[in-house]
């Protein structure tokens, strides 16, 4: 996900039903990381996601725990 992606655009992107086809999602050096966690945890479309990466997004332990224990992400095999 581009560092230039705005919070509003991120919400629209993650809300798309097309996200159900996505298997891998990478956020790198992105200030929208925390918003992405909230959007991902509440997203019913990301059931096929197997790999999720947040590089240099300054997520805290609570956010990482929310992702790793979210039942909607039961197919997630890798969380970085």
N, CA, C and O atoms as a DFTB+ gen file, in Angstrom:
320 C
 N C O
     1  1       0.857      -1.170       0.000
     2  2       0.000       0.000       0.000
     3  2       0.896       1.223       0.000
     4  3       1.848       1.302       0.776
     5  1       0.599       2.154      -0.848
     6  2       1.410       3.350      -1.024
     7  2       1.388       4.248       0.209
     8  3       0.341       4.398       0.838
     9  1       2.540       4.857       0.572
    10  2       2.558       5.805       1.690
    11  2       1.653       7.010       1.443
    12  3       1.246       7.681       2.392
    13  1       1.336       7.288       0.188
    14  2       0.502       8.437      -0.136
    15  2      -0.993       8.135      -0.006
    16  3      -1.818       9.031      -0.182
    17  1      -1.339       6.917       0.294
    18  2      -2.732       6.528       0.423
    19  2      -3.354       7.259       1.604
    20  3      -2.858       7.165       2.727
    21  1      -4.430       7.981       1.354
    22  2      -5.090       8.714       2.427
    23  2      -5.958       7.773       3.256
    24  3      -6.310       6.683       2.804
    25  1      -6.297       8.195       4.456
    26  2      -7.164       7.388       5.314
    27  2      -8.507       7.132       4.651
    28  3      -9.032       6.021       4.728
    29  1      -9.067       8.136       4.005
    30  2     -10.360       7.979       3.348
    31  2     -10.274       6.958       2.217
    32  3     -11.160       6.116       2.071
    33  1      -9.215       7.030       1.422
    34  2      -9.041       6.072       0.328
    35  2      -8.802       4.662       0.855
    36  3      -9.258       3.685       0.261
    37  1      -8.095       4.560       1.957
    38  2      -7.845       3.256       2.559
    39  2      -9.153       2.613       2.992
    40  3      -9.368       1.425       2.752
    41  1     -10.016       3.371       3.616
    42  2     -11.300       2.838       4.066
    43  2     -12.137       2.350       2.883
    44  3     -12.764       1.293       2.956
    45  1     -12.146       3.118       1.800
    46  2     -12.891       2.722       0.601
    47  2     -12.292       1.448       0.011
    48  3     -13.020       0.521      -0.344
    49  1     -10.980       1.404      -0.091
    50  2     -10.299       0.247      -0.650
    51  2     -10.607      -1.019       0.154
    52  3     -10.980      -2.041      -0.422
    53  1     -10.457      -0.959       1.456
    54  2     -10.662      -2.138       2.290
    55  2     -12.122      -2.542       2.387
    56  3     -12.414      -3.695       2.706
    57  1     -13.043      -1.635       2.125
    58  2     -14.469      -1.952       2.180
    59  2     -14.971      -2.639       0.917
    60  3     -16.101      -3.127       0.893
    61  1     -14.167      -2.685      -0.117
    62  2     -14.583      -3.274      -1.383
    63  2     -14.781      -4.784      -1.252
    64  3     -13.932      -5.467      -0.678
    65  1     -15.883      -5.313      -1.773
    66  2     -16.082      -6.770      -1.780
    67  2     -14.997      -7.505      -2.577
    68  3     -14.785      -8.700      -2.374
    69  1     -14.326      -6.812      -3.465
    70  2     -13.227      -7.412      -4.237
    71  2     -12.068      -7.832      -3.330
    72  3     -11.240      -8.657      -3.717
    73  1     -12.015      -7.278      -2.156
    74  2     -10.954      -7.637      -1.208
    75  2     -11.057      -9.107      -0.809
    76  3     -10.094      -9.674      -0.294
    77  1     -12.203      -9.728      -1.039
    78  2     -12.383     -11.141      -0.737
    79  2     -11.503     -12.043      -1.576
    80  3     -11.305     -13.206      -1.224
    81  1     -10.973     -11.543      -2.670
    82  2     -10.082     -12.314      -3.529
    83  2      -8.614     -12.144      -3.139
    84  3      -7.742     -12.860      -3.632
    85  1      -8.356     -11.195      -2.258
    86  2      -6.986     -10.867      -1.865
    87  2      -6.433     -11.924      -0.915
    88  3      -7.107     -12.335       0.030
    89  1      -5.202     -12.358      -1.170
    90  2      -4.552     -13.327      -0.297
    91  2      -3.376     -12.721       0.467
    92  3      -2.976     -13.246       1.506
    93  1      -2.823     -11.621      -0.040
    94  2      -1.675     -11.003       0.593
    95  2      -1.848      -9.496       0.582
    96  3      -2.272      -8.914      -0.416
    97  1      -1.512      -8.866       1.711
    98  2      -1.623      -7.415       1.830
    99  2      -0.401      -6.912       2.592
   100  3      -0.071      -7.420       3.663
   101  1       0.265      -5.909       2.026
   102  2       1.491      -5.375       2.624
   103  2       1.357      -3.868       2.805
   104  3       1.037      -3.143       1.863
   105  1       1.603      -3.417       4.010
   106  2       1.683      -1.990       4.321
   107  2       3.133      -1.705       4.673
   108  3       3.692      -2.351       5.559
   109  1       3.749      -0.747       3.994
   110  2       5.141      -0.410       4.256
   111  2       5.284       1.085       4.486
   112  3       4.885       1.901       3.656
   113  1       5.870       1.427       5.644
   114  2       6.169       2.825       5.930
   115  2       4.938       3.699       5.750
   116  3       4.989       4.753       5.116
   117  1       3.834       3.243       6.320
   118  2       2.562       3.895       6.078
   119  2       1.953       4.387       7.385
   120  3       1.834       3.623       8.343
   121  1       1.572       5.644       7.428
   122  2       0.993       6.209       8.648
   123  2      -0.445       5.766       8.862
   124  3      -1.011       6.035       9.922
   125  1      -1.049       5.101       7.897
   126  2      -2.426       4.618       8.029
   127  2      -2.481       3.224       8.651
   128  3      -3.542       2.600       8.656
   129  1      -1.380       2.732       9.167
   130  2      -1.326       1.383       9.725
   131  2      -2.361       1.111      10.789
   132  3      -3.003       0.060      10.775
   133  1      -2.536       2.036      11.711
   134  2      -3.506       1.823      12.798
   135  2      -4.935       1.812      12.279
   136  3      -5.752       1.005      12.721
   137  1      -5.236       2.693      11.354
   138  2      -6.557       2.695      10.740
   139  2      -6.761       1.400       9.957
   140  3      -7.855       0.836       9.954
   141  1      -5.715       0.939       9.304
   142  2      -5.796      -0.307       8.545
   143  2      -6.133      -1.475       9.468
   144  3      -6.939      -2.332       9.106
   145  1      -5.534      -1.521      10.644
   146  2      -5.821      -2.597      11.602
   147  2      -7.301      -2.587      11.965
   148  3      -7.947      -3.635      11.952
   149  1      -7.837      -1.434      12.285
   150  2      -9.262      -1.333      12.630
   151  2     -10.129      -1.775      11.464
   152  3     -11.094      -2.516      11.651
   153  1      -9.795      -1.328      10.271
   154  2     -10.580      -1.667       9.090
   155  2     -10.477      -3.150       8.754
   156  3     -11.467      -3.770       8.365
   157  1      -9.297      -3.715       8.901
   158  2      -9.087      -5.129       8.603
   159  2      -9.825      -6.001       9.618
   160  3     -10.476      -6.975       9.240
   161  1      -9.729      -5.661      10.887
   162  2     -10.384      -6.465      11.925
   163  2     -11.903      -6.480      11.775
   164  3     -12.549      -7.460      12.145
   165  1     -12.467      -5.427      11.248
   166  2     -13.911      -5.363      11.079
   167  2     -14.387      -5.731       9.685
   168  3     -15.570      -5.594       9.376
   169  1     -13.482      -6.192       8.848
   170  2     -13.806      -6.417       7.439
   171  2     -14.278      -7.844       7.169
   172  3     -13.529      -8.791       7.406
   173  1     -15.502      -8.013       6.680
   174  2     -15.996      -9.361       6.385
   175  2     -15.468      -9.916       5.060
   176  3     -15.671     -11.093       4.764
   177  1     -14.801      -9.097       4.267
   178  2     -14.357      -9.506       2.939
   179  2     -12.965     -10.128       2.900
   180  3     -12.576     -10.684       1.872
   181  1     -12.215     -10.051       3.977
   182  2     -10.819     -10.493       3.947
   183  2     -10.628     -11.935       4.400
   184  3      -9.567     -12.288       4.914
   185  1     -11.622     -12.751       4.218
   186  2     -11.592     -14.135       4.689
   187  2     -10.508     -14.983       4.013
   188  3     -10.094     -15.993       4.582
   189  1     -10.040     -14.608       2.827
   190  2      -9.018     -15.380       2.118
   191  2      -7.603     -14.873       2.351
   192  3      -6.651     -15.404       1.779
   193  1      -7.460     -13.868       3.172
   194  2      -6.145     -13.291       3.439
   195  2      -5.268     -14.301       4.179
   196  3      -5.642     -14.789       5.245
   197  1      -4.100     -14.612       3.612
   198  2      -3.177     -15.557       4.247
   199  2      -1.895     -14.893       4.732
   200  3      -1.241     -15.406       5.640
   201  1      -1.528     -13.767       4.144
   202  2      -0.297     -13.051       4.523
   203  2      -0.615     -11.574       4.721
   204  3      -1.215     -10.933       3.858
   205  1      -0.204     -11.047       5.868
   206  2      -0.435      -9.648       6.188
   207  2       0.847      -9.078       6.791
   208  3       1.365      -9.597       7.780
   209  1       1.345      -8.014       6.188
   210  2       2.607      -7.418       6.614
   211  2       2.430      -5.933       6.897
   212  3       1.818      -5.202       6.118
   213  1       2.982      -5.504       8.032
   214  2       3.046      -4.082       8.396
   215  2       4.511      -3.761       8.675
   216  3       4.990      -3.993       9.785
   217  1       5.227      -3.233       7.689
   218  2       6.629      -2.856       7.862
   219  2       6.726      -1.370       8.175
   220  3       6.209      -0.531       7.437
   221  1       7.391      -1.060       9.269
   222  2       7.620       0.331       9.669
   223  2       6.315       1.143       9.717
   224  3       6.245       2.264       9.212
   225  1       5.294       0.553      10.329
   226  2       3.997       1.231      10.464
   227  2       3.687       1.590      11.908
   228  3       2.614       2.116      12.203
   229  1       4.619       1.308      12.807
   230  2       4.504       1.681      14.217
   231  2       3.260       1.116      14.894
   232  3       2.590       1.823      15.647
   233  1       2.950      -0.137      14.634
   234  2       1.849      -0.776      15.327
   235  2       2.290      -1.177      16.725
   236  3       3.451      -1.525      16.942
   237  1       1.367      -1.127      17.665
   238  2       1.711      -1.538      19.027
   239  2       1.267      -2.983      19.268
   240  3       0.674      -3.612      18.392
   241  1       1.561      -3.501      20.462
   242  2       1.244      -4.890      20.793
   243  2      -0.257      -5.160      20.749
   244  3      -0.679      -6.230      20.309
   245  1      -1.055      -4.219      21.194
   246  2      -2.511      -4.388      21.185
   247  2      -3.032      -4.566      19.764
   248  3      -3.888      -5.414      19.516
   249  1      -2.527      -3.781      18.848
   250  2      -2.959      -3.886      17.451
   251  2      -2.526      -5.215      16.838
   252  3      -3.291      -5.843      16.106
   253  1      -1.315      -5.639      17.133
   254  2      -0.834      -6.928      16.633
   255  2      -1.666      -8.068      17.213
   256  3      -1.994      -9.021      16.507
   257  1      -2.003      -7.972      18.486
   258  2      -2.836      -8.991      19.123
   259  2      -4.233      -9.018      18.501
   260  3      -4.791     -10.092      18.273
   261  1      -4.793      -7.848      18.227
   262  2      -6.113      -7.770      17.595
   263  2      -6.123      -8.494      16.254
   264  3      -7.083      -9.192      15.928
   265  1      -5.072      -8.330      15.488
   266  2      -4.972      -9.001      14.194
   267  2      -4.798     -10.511      14.359
   268  3      -5.448     -11.296      13.669
   269  1      -3.929     -10.904      15.265
   270  2      -3.592     -12.328      15.396
   271  2      -4.720     -13.152      16.003
   272  3      -4.740     -14.372      15.835
   273  1      -5.642     -12.532      16.691
   274  2      -6.723     -13.273      17.337
   275  2      -8.083     -13.042      16.690
   276  3      -9.097     -13.536      17.183
   277  1      -8.111     -12.302      15.601
   278  2      -9.383     -11.973      14.957
   279  2      -9.950     -13.185      14.222
   280  3      -9.285     -13.739      13.346
   281  1     -11.169     -13.605      14.565
   282  2     -11.746     -14.783      13.904
   283  2     -12.019     -14.579      12.412
   284  3     -12.097     -15.558      11.669
   285  1     -12.162     -13.354      11.966
   286  2     -12.354     -13.095      10.546
   287  2     -11.095     -13.344       9.726
   288  3     -11.149     -13.447       8.500
   289  1      -9.967     -13.441      10.410
   290  2      -8.686     -13.680       9.747
   291  2      -8.187     -15.092      10.015
   292  3      -6.986     -15.311      10.172
   293  1      -9.095     -16.033      10.065
   294  2      -8.730     -17.409      10.446
   295  2      -7.822     -18.094       9.420
   296  3      -7.169     -19.082       9.757
   297  1      -7.760     -17.605       8.193
   298  2      -6.874     -18.180       7.182
   299  2      -5.488     -17.543       7.186
   300  3      -4.617     -17.946       6.415
   301  1      -5.284     -16.562       8.040
   302  2      -3.995     -15.876       8.109
   303  2      -2.904     -16.828       8.597
   304  3      -3.009     -17.399       9.683
   305  1      -1.865     -16.993       7.795
   306  2      -0.764     -17.887       8.121
   307  2       0.509     -17.128       8.462
   308  3       1.405     -17.658       9.119
   309  1       0.578     -15.892       8.013
   310  2       1.779     -15.101       8.290
   311  2       1.353     -13.673       8.611
   312  3       0.618     -13.033       7.859
   313  1       1.837     -13.201       9.745
   314  2       1.604     -11.830      10.187
   315  2       2.940     -11.248      10.602
   316  3       3.553     -11.691      11.574
   317  1       3.387     -10.244       9.851
   318  2       4.677      -9.591      10.134
   319  2       4.448      -8.154      10.517
   320  3       5.403      -7.429      10.794
